[in-house]
């Protein structure tokens, strides 16, 4: 069937469509209703059905004869090590880890925070939680202790699983001291921490609270899979909102498993037994969906790569991994390809590797600039597919579904809506706009399987942040348009979110940090265009009238403060002191205009600006920043 036919079917009969997809999984109890619509806007997929995600991702494959197939290939250039773990070995390791959780009192519904680098134990911990119905919340290693503390207080975990350290090419990330500091700062205290000691920097254990991974896991009684309700939360994943308080996206068990397996076959065109590699991090949604759950649910081999696209050791690193492990399909962020292209524009390293098995490259996480897409197409000679999604959906909203029908690629567009998603571009009057007109991109409710259930502990924020803009629609937060062929063009965010190296960050959260400095009267953080990272944040601050200290010293303090409070991943490297910020007469800071000035783009003088002369001052100040960067 063609893409159009399948898409139409998913719109005309969503329940029949998704019930068919759900039959590909093992259910311990069949669902009573495909979609429970009794309590809108809180829709529930496969109501009454019971299943276990770990069983479907691991045990099921061992039982059906995939026991000796590689489930995980761990490739770590930063530690010069590799390991292949079969489905049978994974089953044993996960069952024992789940047994250790049990021994420490963790049970169905308890939360477990996972603060781990890219090691197989991170996946074992996620699957171990899923095995007994504990709800995991993975926190990315590039965040600060304070960000971790915020998540501890929101999720209230019974237990935290952490690595002793992470390894970046230029330094060791001190996970254990960061964890201790976060627990110290948080109001909530976990009962226990399981610590994976890494030889590069073992941590100091706190007696009574911390237990070493092997000391508890190796002797644990293996735990069986516990079937849970389809709507039981599998995980909480915190993502940037418009304030310093991140949003805890709650993912269900049944809908998620169905969407993961369906997308592996239909979006990525990957069959059981094939090798899939998502070069991302388990701390992001891409890592949850396509390093861990998607490939394993589909019976594929997943590659877990602890390294970078460049520098570990050279810009041929991705080609080596693809060739060495026989990768069929790969997924990463455009930034990674920009980094490779910058260091090796002619892709000379490619000649050293045999990529004959490699079939498709998928890119997402940020806007994919056409030159990067075209460079990858030309050098790799395979289809390069941009697709668009977000933490909240857990899988692609728009994509060229390679398992259904390869549509013509239009560089700069992530193609058309994926089956299941009724994507509309709405104008200010909440009516759909004609082709070519830019508006807010919305999805008509209910979202297809895997769409967020709510925000953890905050139904009200879920409704106000996502469902209040237009009745019956989910607000994606992106603006753009649909063309005459139904292709979507994602132009920008409509909120304070920026995308740095494919990492989603809140400028609002950074502004909160700057505003807390004793010398700062007011501030604005904007995302400015960056050739490598897509966007980078830049802070503009106005000092308090009485501030007499050296502006350059304050600027340096602000950079340190954001790194400490949010983390290195924010890439906040520049703050600049200005006399005033441009505002409308009603007092709204004109961030968009400042952004255009920083990006050297033409801008129209806003009719509502209170004092147009400020823009010249801003222009001079931003010129100084760029001159020194
Ligand atoms: N744990 C701790 N710190 C981390 C980290 C992690 N997992 N990942 C990144 N950081 C740190 C980096 O060490 C760096 O710190 P520094 O300021 O001390 O140098 C900072 O966060 C910024 O990192 P990054 O934005 O990754 O920049 P970079 O210059 O180190 O690397 C790229 C640039 C392009 C190589 C890198 O961003 C990359 O590989 N991107 C791929 C994108 C990706 O995987 N996106 C995920 C969504 S699909
Ligand atoms: P995250 O929740 O971290 O996955 O970030 C989601 C946001 O990243 C989206 O709302 C978009 O703003 C942006 N994004 C992701 N993929 C794409 C893409 N292919 N094209 C344009 N923007 C994208």
XYZ file of C-alpha atoms and ligand atoms in Angstrom:
700
model
C 0.000 0.000 0.000
C 1.146 3.543 -0.643
C 1.942 6.054 2.077
C -1.238 8.007 1.218
C -3.446 4.921 1.544
C -1.921 3.923 4.873
C -2.120 7.465 6.180
C -5.788 7.733 5.146
C -6.561 4.458 6.870
C -4.932 5.646 10.100
C -7.161 8.750 9.986
C -10.382 6.982 8.995
C -10.101 4.109 11.468
C -7.435 4.887 14.088
C -8.657 2.219 16.477
C -8.593 -0.550 13.876
C -5.233 0.660 12.628
C -3.534 0.648 16.047
C -5.216 -2.548 17.226
C -3.639 -4.297 14.256
C -0.233 -2.862 15.159
C -0.680 -3.858 18.805
C -1.176 -7.489 17.810
C 2.543 -7.651 17.039
C 3.231 -7.550 20.805
C 2.640 -10.025 23.588
C -0.233 -9.007 25.873
C -0.761 -10.804 29.164
C -4.350 -9.646 29.149
C -6.098 -8.312 26.038
C -7.315 -4.727 26.049
C -11.022 -4.050 26.481
C -11.005 -0.787 24.574
C -8.470 0.257 21.945
C -8.928 3.888 22.933
C -10.579 5.008 26.130
C -12.079 8.439 25.412
C -14.223 8.607 28.540
C -12.174 11.329 30.265
C -10.965 13.835 27.646
C -8.370 15.283 27.287
C -6.857 12.327 29.166
C -7.023 9.654 26.458
C -5.742 6.133 27.161
C -4.641 3.573 24.559
C -5.417 -0.143 25.002
C -7.417 0.335 28.192
C -7.682 -2.793 30.307
C -4.790 -4.484 28.516
C -1.832 -5.786 30.521
C 1.712 -6.253 29.211
C 5.336 -5.903 30.199
C 7.716 -3.870 28.049
C 10.832 -5.720 29.213
C 9.226 -9.058 28.360
C 8.418 -7.803 24.877
C 11.868 -6.259 24.375
C 13.965 -9.100 25.771
C 12.419 -12.368 27.041
C 10.063 -12.750 24.085
C 13.010 -12.808 21.684
C 14.907 -15.377 23.748
C 11.824 -17.603 23.734
C 11.399 -17.248 19.977
C 14.973 -18.277 19.183
C 16.935 -15.021 19.177
C 18.796 -15.853 22.411
C 22.223 -15.971 20.780
C 21.704 -12.876 18.596
C 23.473 -9.710 19.733
C 21.022 -7.450 21.523
C 23.530 -4.704 22.387
C 26.882 -3.873 20.845
C 28.696 -1.499 23.162
C 31.437 0.460 21.388
C 33.408 2.862 23.513
C 36.363 4.635 21.932
C 36.730 6.790 25.050
C 37.587 3.707 27.144
C 39.051 1.685 24.247
C 36.600 -1.141 24.905
C 33.808 -3.067 23.192
C 31.321 -5.668 24.370
C 28.614 -7.696 22.646
C 25.659 -8.790 24.776
C 23.297 -11.435 23.430
C 19.565 -11.407 24.103
C 20.064 -14.355 26.504
C 22.796 -12.534 28.423
C 20.712 -9.368 28.480
C 17.775 -11.298 29.907
C 19.963 -12.660 32.716
C 21.503 -9.285 33.502
C 18.201 -7.459 33.491
C 16.462 -10.100 35.626
C 19.254 -9.914 38.222
C 19.243 -6.151 38.248
C 15.473 -6.187 38.725
C 16.049 -8.646 41.587
C 18.493 -6.169 43.159
C 15.870 -3.412 42.911
C 13.442 -5.729 44.678
C 15.975 -6.493 47.404
C 16.298 -2.767 48.034
C 12.535 -2.425 48.407
C 11.644 -1.035 44.962
C 8.257 -2.123 43.739
C 5.731 -1.407 40.969
C 5.031 2.323 40.667
C 8.151 3.445 42.595
C 10.354 5.911 40.769
C 14.022 5.221 40.038
C 16.333 7.944 38.722
C 19.069 6.729 36.380
C 22.097 9.022 36.102
C 24.460 7.084 33.880
C 26.907 7.520 31.048
C 26.577 5.548 27.812
C 27.330 2.093 29.220
C 25.299 -1.135 28.857
C 24.321 -0.925 32.539
C 22.230 2.155 31.671
C 20.028 0.016 29.394
C 20.037 -2.843 31.926
C 18.790 -0.396 34.571
C 16.016 0.970 32.315
C 14.840 -2.505 31.333
C 15.197 -3.726 34.938
C 12.798 -1.009 36.086
C 10.360 -1.863 33.283
C 10.583 -5.523 34.318
C 9.033 -4.896 37.734
C 6.881 -1.906 36.791
C 9.126 0.676 38.484
C 9.064 4.037 36.667
C 12.471 5.199 35.506
C 13.603 8.728 34.941
C 16.933 9.026 33.147
C 18.843 12.272 33.691
C 21.410 13.369 31.089
C 25.009 13.499 32.360
C 25.703 16.989 31.013
C 23.315 18.571 33.530
C 24.432 20.158 36.784
C 23.809 18.914 40.329
C 21.095 21.539 40.675
C 19.188 20.245 37.626
C 19.478 16.723 39.022
C 18.202 17.957 42.399
C 15.161 19.540 40.708
C 14.344 16.205 39.099
C 14.867 14.320 42.393
C 12.381 16.605 44.098
C 9.825 16.278 41.334
C 10.046 12.523 40.743
C 10.706 11.588 44.403
C 12.683 8.448 43.565
C 12.986 5.599 46.035
C 16.360 4.769 44.527
C 18.983 6.304 42.225
C 21.232 4.305 39.920
C 24.401 6.143 38.888
C 27.750 5.618 37.277
C 30.766 6.848 39.239
C 31.917 8.949 36.282
C 31.370 9.827 32.661
C 34.110 10.270 30.108
C 34.212 13.239 27.778
C 37.138 13.477 25.361
C 38.615 16.431 27.281
C 37.746 15.508 30.878
C 36.150 13.133 33.360
C 32.598 14.020 34.378
C 32.405 13.566 38.161
C 29.013 11.878 38.381
C 29.387 10.651 41.966
C 30.264 14.036 43.518
C 27.505 15.616 41.384
C 25.046 13.011 42.643
C 26.055 13.588 46.277
C 25.699 17.348 45.822
C 22.275 16.926 44.192
C 20.973 14.728 47.016
C 22.325 17.285 49.491
C 20.470 20.111 47.686
C 17.221 18.207 47.189
C 14.482 18.077 49.785
C 13.594 14.509 48.902
C 16.130 11.812 49.863
C 16.300 8.455 48.080
C 16.629 5.419 50.336
C 19.491 3.911 48.344
C 21.863 4.528 45.451
C 23.312 1.761 43.307
C 26.707 2.921 42.046
C 28.476 1.445 39.045
C 32.161 1.929 39.814
C 34.137 2.751 36.696
C 37.925 2.258 36.871
C 38.562 5.713 35.376
C 37.236 7.349 38.569
C 35.603 5.195 41.250
C 33.370 7.119 43.644
C 33.378 7.193 47.439
C 30.387 5.269 48.718
C 28.272 6.598 51.569
C 27.714 3.812 54.095
C 24.106 2.791 54.599
C 22.895 4.626 51.472
C 25.150 3.569 48.597
C 25.664 0.043 47.341
C 28.105 -1.000 44.664
C 26.445 -2.398 41.509
C 28.112 -5.825 41.469
C 27.883 -6.264 45.247
C 24.086 -6.168 45.045
C 23.329 -7.319 41.486
C 25.577 -10.383 41.138
C 23.999 -12.202 44.088
C 20.410 -11.049 43.500
C 17.583 -13.486 42.866
C 16.434 -12.970 39.225
C 13.052 -11.232 39.108
C 10.267 -12.202 36.707
C 8.398 -9.737 34.482
C 5.387 -8.084 36.110
C 2.556 -7.358 33.643
C 1.166 -3.853 34.158
C -1.840 -1.879 32.892
C -1.274 -0.417 29.434
C -1.488 3.118 30.874
C 0.979 2.367 33.675
C 3.869 4.862 33.348
C 6.962 3.266 31.862
C 9.058 6.353 32.387
C 9.207 10.052 33.146
C 11.564 12.097 31.002
C 12.203 15.695 31.952
C 12.440 18.188 29.136
C 12.902 21.928 28.939
C 9.859 24.083 29.313
C 9.738 27.842 29.271
C 10.797 28.181 32.917
C 13.515 26.697 35.122
C 11.084 23.977 36.225
C 11.427 21.188 33.640
C 8.408 19.275 32.431
C 8.184 15.612 33.438
C 6.778 13.934 30.328
C 4.945 10.743 31.374
C 5.027 7.879 28.878
C 2.628 4.947 29.047
C 3.555 1.269 28.693
C 1.189 -0.095 26.009
C 0.901 2.797 23.569
C 4.647 3.363 23.701
C 5.523 -0.271 22.947
C 3.079 -0.332 20.030
C 4.411 2.905 18.519
C 8.030 1.841 19.010
C 7.664 -1.461 17.225
C 5.465 -0.031 14.458
C 7.894 2.834 13.830
C 10.925 0.541 13.600
C 9.296 -1.348 10.751
C 7.406 1.461 9.044
C 9.317 4.698 9.669
C 12.853 3.280 9.714
C 12.174 0.223 7.529
C 14.145 -2.067 9.843
C 13.473 -5.773 10.234
C 14.170 -8.095 13.187
C 17.801 -9.240 13.209
C 19.110 -6.047 11.566
C 21.544 -3.620 13.193
C 20.226 -0.196 14.181
C 22.368 2.602 15.562
C 21.083 5.787 17.134
C 24.100 7.961 17.934
C 22.553 9.974 20.728
C 22.526 9.613 24.519
C 20.267 7.616 26.815
C 19.515 10.887 28.607
C 17.488 12.166 25.645
C 14.251 10.891 24.162
C 16.111 9.608 21.076
C 18.143 7.399 23.396
C 15.024 6.081 25.153
C 13.163 5.337 21.958
C 15.858 4.272 19.534
C 18.902 3.158 21.515
C 16.865 1.167 24.024
C 13.214 0.337 23.436
C 12.556 0.543 19.677
C 15.376 -1.684 18.396
C 14.937 -4.231 21.190
C 11.162 -4.450 20.802
C 11.751 -5.107 17.104
C 14.349 -7.846 17.826
C 17.197 -5.826 16.293
C 20.759 -5.347 17.471
C 21.243 -1.884 18.952
C 24.599 -0.101 18.972
C 25.497 1.810 22.137
C 28.282 4.233 21.265
C 30.239 6.051 23.960
C 32.121 8.517 21.797
C 31.751 11.533 19.540
C 31.480 12.034 15.786
C 34.888 13.728 15.759
C 37.921 13.501 17.996
C 37.382 9.906 19.125
C 39.812 9.643 17.452
C 38.991 11.262 14.085
C 36.094 12.270 11.795
C 35.966 8.711 10.450
C 34.577 7.429 13.793
C 30.984 7.016 12.511
C 32.128 5.205 9.368
C 34.236 2.830 11.494
C 31.263 1.948 13.714
C 28.965 1.422 10.714
C 31.500 -0.834 8.979
C 32.681 -2.746 12.042
C 29.232 -3.616 13.353
C 27.390 -3.959 10.059
C 24.972 -1.110 10.780
C 21.966 -1.190 8.433
C 20.271 2.030 9.494
C 21.565 4.956 11.525
C 19.981 7.896 13.302
C 21.724 11.005 14.642
C 21.425 14.794 14.871
C 22.470 17.079 11.992
C 25.058 18.683 14.328
C 27.058 15.466 14.295
C 27.278 15.602 10.507
C 28.152 19.303 10.564
C 31.029 18.437 12.910
C 32.297 15.694 10.561
C 31.893 17.900 7.492
C 33.832 20.707 9.158
C 36.806 18.467 9.973
C 36.773 16.335 6.840
C 34.910 18.240 4.097
C 35.889 15.753 1.403
C 35.005 12.771 3.647
C 38.440 11.291 2.950
C 38.082 8.964 5.957
C 35.219 7.173 4.211
C 37.628 5.426 1.846
C 39.018 3.400 4.772
C 35.732 1.598 5.468
C 33.293 -0.766 3.778
C 29.813 0.699 4.155
C 28.162 -1.583 1.605
C 25.543 -2.784 4.103
C 24.531 0.701 5.201
C 21.087 1.614 3.862
C 19.599 4.797 5.313
C 20.608 7.759 7.453
C 17.946 9.471 9.575
C 18.468 12.919 11.073
C 16.392 14.710 13.741
C 16.515 16.773 16.891
C 16.903 20.165 15.232
C 16.270 21.748 11.859
C 18.339 20.011 9.216
C 19.987 22.597 6.983
C 19.909 21.525 3.307
C 23.715 21.806 2.775
C 24.328 19.249 5.547
C 21.647 16.923 4.166
C 23.037 17.212 0.650
C 26.621 16.666 1.832
C 25.599 13.470 3.633
C 23.627 12.272 0.571
C 26.521 12.917 -1.764
C 29.192 11.316 0.406
C 27.226 8.310 1.632
C 25.155 7.650 -1.494
C 22.168 6.485 0.571
C 18.831 8.182 1.298
C 19.187 10.826 4.020
C 15.904 11.351 5.819
C 15.094 14.362 7.969
C 12.284 13.676 10.433
C 10.600 15.803 13.060
C 9.529 14.860 16.559
C 9.827 15.787 20.192
C 10.193 14.368 23.694
C 6.448 14.660 24.203
C 5.528 12.324 21.343
C 8.447 9.893 21.729
C 8.510 9.188 17.995
C 8.247 10.901 14.641
C 5.369 13.261 13.883
C 6.587 13.857 10.318
C 8.878 11.574 8.353
C 9.511 9.964 5.048
C 8.375 6.494 6.123
C 10.991 4.271 4.517
C 9.206 1.067 5.539
C 6.092 2.146 3.614
C 7.114 4.153 0.571
C 10.074 6.434 -0.072
C 8.609 9.822 -1.004
C 10.718 12.340 -2.926
C 13.069 14.156 -0.519
C 12.668 17.936 -0.259
C 15.758 19.229 1.556
C 14.705 21.398 4.505
C 11.417 19.554 5.078
C 10.937 16.467 7.282
C 8.325 15.270 4.729
C 4.715 14.484 5.582
C 2.726 13.595 8.687
C 3.351 10.057 9.914
C 0.257 7.805 9.965
C -1.665 8.437 13.175
C -0.850 12.164 13.331
C -3.476 14.650 12.183
C -1.143 17.636 11.815
C -2.696 21.042 11.140
C -1.218 24.505 10.795
C -3.493 26.962 12.558
C -3.773 30.731 12.311
C -4.493 33.175 15.134
C -8.212 32.402 14.777
C -7.477 28.684 15.389
C -8.610 27.819 11.855
C -6.440 25.705 9.513
C -4.349 27.880 7.191
C -4.015 27.339 3.443
C -0.897 25.680 1.985
C 2.188 27.864 2.277
C 0.917 30.051 5.144
C 2.984 30.000 8.345
C 1.218 29.313 11.621
C 1.365 27.250 14.800
C 1.759 23.554 14.122
C -0.817 21.577 16.070
C -1.917 17.949 16.269
C -5.587 17.104 16.515
C -6.421 15.095 19.653
C -6.186 12.317 20.582
C -2.484 11.878 19.941
C -1.575 8.474 18.502
C -0.030 5.811 20.781
C 3.031 6.927 22.805
C 1.883 10.576 23.010
C 2.468 11.953 26.499
C -0.141 10.969 29.105
C 0.386 14.058 31.264
C 3.168 15.862 33.150
C 4.299 14.042 36.264
C 2.185 15.168 39.207
C 0.827 18.115 37.255
C -2.246 17.461 35.104
C -3.022 21.162 35.211
C 0.300 22.204 33.651
C -0.158 19.507 31.002
C -3.488 21.022 30.019
C -2.361 24.641 30.211
C 0.975 24.138 28.414
C -0.205 21.875 25.608
C -3.958 21.747 25.237
C -5.282 25.239 25.887
C -4.127 27.101 22.776
C -6.874 25.696 20.533
C -9.675 23.415 21.717
C -9.171 19.812 20.590
C -5.535 20.300 19.588
C -2.098 19.588 21.033
C 0.323 22.512 20.684
C 3.708 21.315 19.411
C 5.447 24.622 20.156
C 6.804 24.772 16.614
C 5.784 27.160 13.856
C 5.873 26.397 10.163
C 3.732 25.558 7.164
C 2.457 22.762 4.959
C 3.100 22.976 1.207
C 0.758 21.920 -1.636
C 2.105 18.349 -1.484
C 1.418 18.057 2.257
C 5.102 18.368 3.223
C 5.715 20.147 6.525
C 8.306 22.883 6.921
C 9.363 23.477 10.531
C 10.582 27.059 10.814
C 11.031 28.000 14.478
C 9.827 27.548 18.036
C 7.087 29.851 19.262
C 8.361 29.720 22.850
C 11.619 30.198 24.758
C 13.141 26.896 23.670
C 16.394 26.743 21.720
C 18.185 23.794 20.197
C 21.931 23.551 20.859
C 23.651 20.609 19.142
C 20.238 18.934 18.951
C 19.817 19.401 22.723
C 16.661 21.155 23.816
C 17.258 23.995 26.261
C 15.182 26.721 27.827
C 16.349 30.321 27.519
C 13.820 31.098 30.267
C 15.715 28.793 32.639
C 18.985 30.569 31.767
C 17.350 33.950 32.348
C 16.300 32.788 35.812
C 19.953 31.989 36.587
C 21.213 35.363 35.292
C 18.494 37.258 37.139
C 19.616 35.637 40.398
C 23.041 37.363 40.177
C 23.117 40.212 42.737
C 24.286 42.824 40.206
C 21.745 42.015 37.477
C 18.639 44.178 37.147
C 17.160 42.535 34.062
C 18.230 40.208 31.323
C 17.327 38.360 28.147
C 18.801 35.179 26.713
C 18.496 34.634 22.973
C 19.559 31.794 20.701
C 21.919 32.971 17.969
C 22.779 31.014 14.838
C 25.905 28.847 15.022
C 27.500 27.002 12.095
C 28.210 23.860 14.123
C 25.636 23.708 16.897
C 22.658 25.197 15.055
C 22.056 27.686 17.839
C 23.956 28.857 20.927
C 22.629 30.964 23.800
C 23.740 34.531 24.412
C 22.837 36.584 27.483
C 22.216 40.327 27.507
C 22.129 41.860 30.964
C 21.402 45.273 32.402
C 23.157 45.945 35.703
C 21.502 47.391 38.789
C 21.899 51.141 39.134
C 24.281 50.796 42.081
C 26.494 48.105 40.518
C 30.027 49.474 40.458
C 31.995 46.316 39.648
C 33.820 45.676 36.413
C 31.331 44.602 33.737
C 33.761 42.068 32.239
C 34.133 40.337 35.626
C 30.351 40.118 35.981
C 30.062 38.694 32.459
C 32.571 35.954 33.360
C 30.714 35.195 36.620
C 27.462 34.805 34.704
C 29.011 32.260 32.329
C 30.295 30.247 35.323
C 26.921 30.530 37.052
C 24.957 29.046 34.127
C 27.481 26.199 33.805
C 27.120 25.493 37.543
C 23.341 25.797 37.746
C 22.288 24.241 34.420
C 25.355 22.407 33.199
C 28.021 22.401 30.480
C 25.472 21.152 27.954
C 23.891 24.618 27.897
C 26.998 25.883 26.024
C 26.435 29.299 27.586
C 29.701 31.026 26.763
C 28.762 34.705 26.357
C 27.013 37.285 28.480
C 27.211 40.936 27.564
C 26.362 43.944 29.683
C 24.160 46.514 27.922
C 22.720 49.784 29.169
C 19.112 48.942 28.303
C 17.089 46.215 26.620
C 14.806 47.045 23.692
C 11.175 46.792 24.709
C 7.729 47.463 23.409
C 5.806 50.310 24.981
C 3.989 47.725 27.056
C 7.311 46.463 28.427
C 7.802 43.233 26.435
C 11.472 42.560 25.656
C 12.066 42.364 21.889
C 14.083 39.131 21.839
C 13.272 38.380 18.194
C 14.745 41.680 16.998
C 17.914 41.173 19.059
C 18.231 37.739 17.598
C 18.017 39.103 14.068
C 20.670 41.715 14.905
C 22.954 39.000 16.301
C 22.420 36.867 13.188
C 23.069 39.865 10.869
C 19.611 39.486 9.378
C 17.447 42.360 8.196
C 14.676 43.318 10.610
C 11.718 45.631 10.503
C 11.694 48.332 13.142
C 8.838 47.273 15.448
C 6.096 49.886 15.462
C 5.626 49.408 19.188
C 9.261 49.900 20.243
C 9.646 52.408 23.062
C 13.049 53.797 21.969
C 14.488 52.836 18.541
C 17.968 54.183 19.438
C 18.503 51.215 21.763
C 18.858 48.925 18.774
C 22.075 50.675 17.717
C 23.502 50.180 21.192
C 22.546 46.498 21.098
C 24.097 46.132 17.671
C 27.398 47.608 18.910
C 27.379 45.399 22.029
C 26.704 42.235 20.010
C 29.447 43.211 17.556
C 31.888 43.205 20.475
C 30.819 39.730 21.560
C 31.245 38.258 18.107
C 34.624 39.951 17.693
C 36.012 38.173 20.768
C 34.363 34.771 20.225
N 27.995 14.234 30.024
C 28.639 15.309 30.510
N 28.946 16.389 29.786
C 28.594 16.383 28.496
C 27.910 15.306 27.911
C 27.616 14.197 28.733
N 26.966 13.141 28.274
N 27.686 15.607 26.607
C 28.214 16.826 26.389
N 28.753 17.286 27.529
C 29.469 18.546 27.725
C 30.670 18.602 26.804
O 31.809 17.977 27.389
C 30.886 20.097 26.685
O 31.546 20.537 27.861
P 32.723 21.637 27.836
O 31.994 22.942 27.841
O 33.462 21.381 29.099
O 33.533 21.407 26.607
C 29.462 20.668 26.749
O 28.652 19.642 27.363
C 28.875 20.988 25.401
O 28.827 19.778 24.651
P 28.425 19.659 23.113
O 27.291 20.588 22.830
O 28.216 18.238 22.809
O 29.650 20.290 22.345
P 31.043 19.695 21.990
O 31.777 20.859 21.416
O 31.649 18.946 23.114
O 30.741 18.650 20.801
C 29.555 17.809 18.858
C 30.141 19.046 19.580
C 28.860 18.266 17.597
C 30.672 16.858 18.543
C 28.536 17.146 19.791
O 27.582 18.094 20.186
C 27.801 15.965 19.205
O 28.300 14.872 19.103
N 26.537 16.144 18.856
C 25.697 15.083 18.396
C 24.319 15.508 18.729
C 23.527 14.533 19.517
O 23.912 13.439 19.802
N 22.344 15.011 19.882
C 21.402 14.239 20.653
C 20.002 14.399 20.141
S 19.681 13.328 18.757
P 13.283 17.349 21.803
O 12.084 17.322 22.663
O 14.555 17.541 22.558
O 13.346 16.171 20.878
O 13.157 18.649 20.884
C 12.046 18.779 20.065
C 12.152 20.024 19.245
O 13.317 19.978 18.422
C 11.013 20.180 18.271
O 9.846 20.718 18.866
C 11.618 21.090 17.215
O 11.638 22.415 17.643
C 13.035 20.578 17.153
N 13.175 19.557 16.117
C 13.299 18.225 16.266
N 13.441 17.612 15.071
C 13.398 18.574 14.134
C 13.459 18.584 12.690
N 13.649 17.467 11.996
N 13.331 19.778 12.059
C 13.151 20.921 12.758
N 13.098 20.979 14.102
C 13.215 19.825 14.792
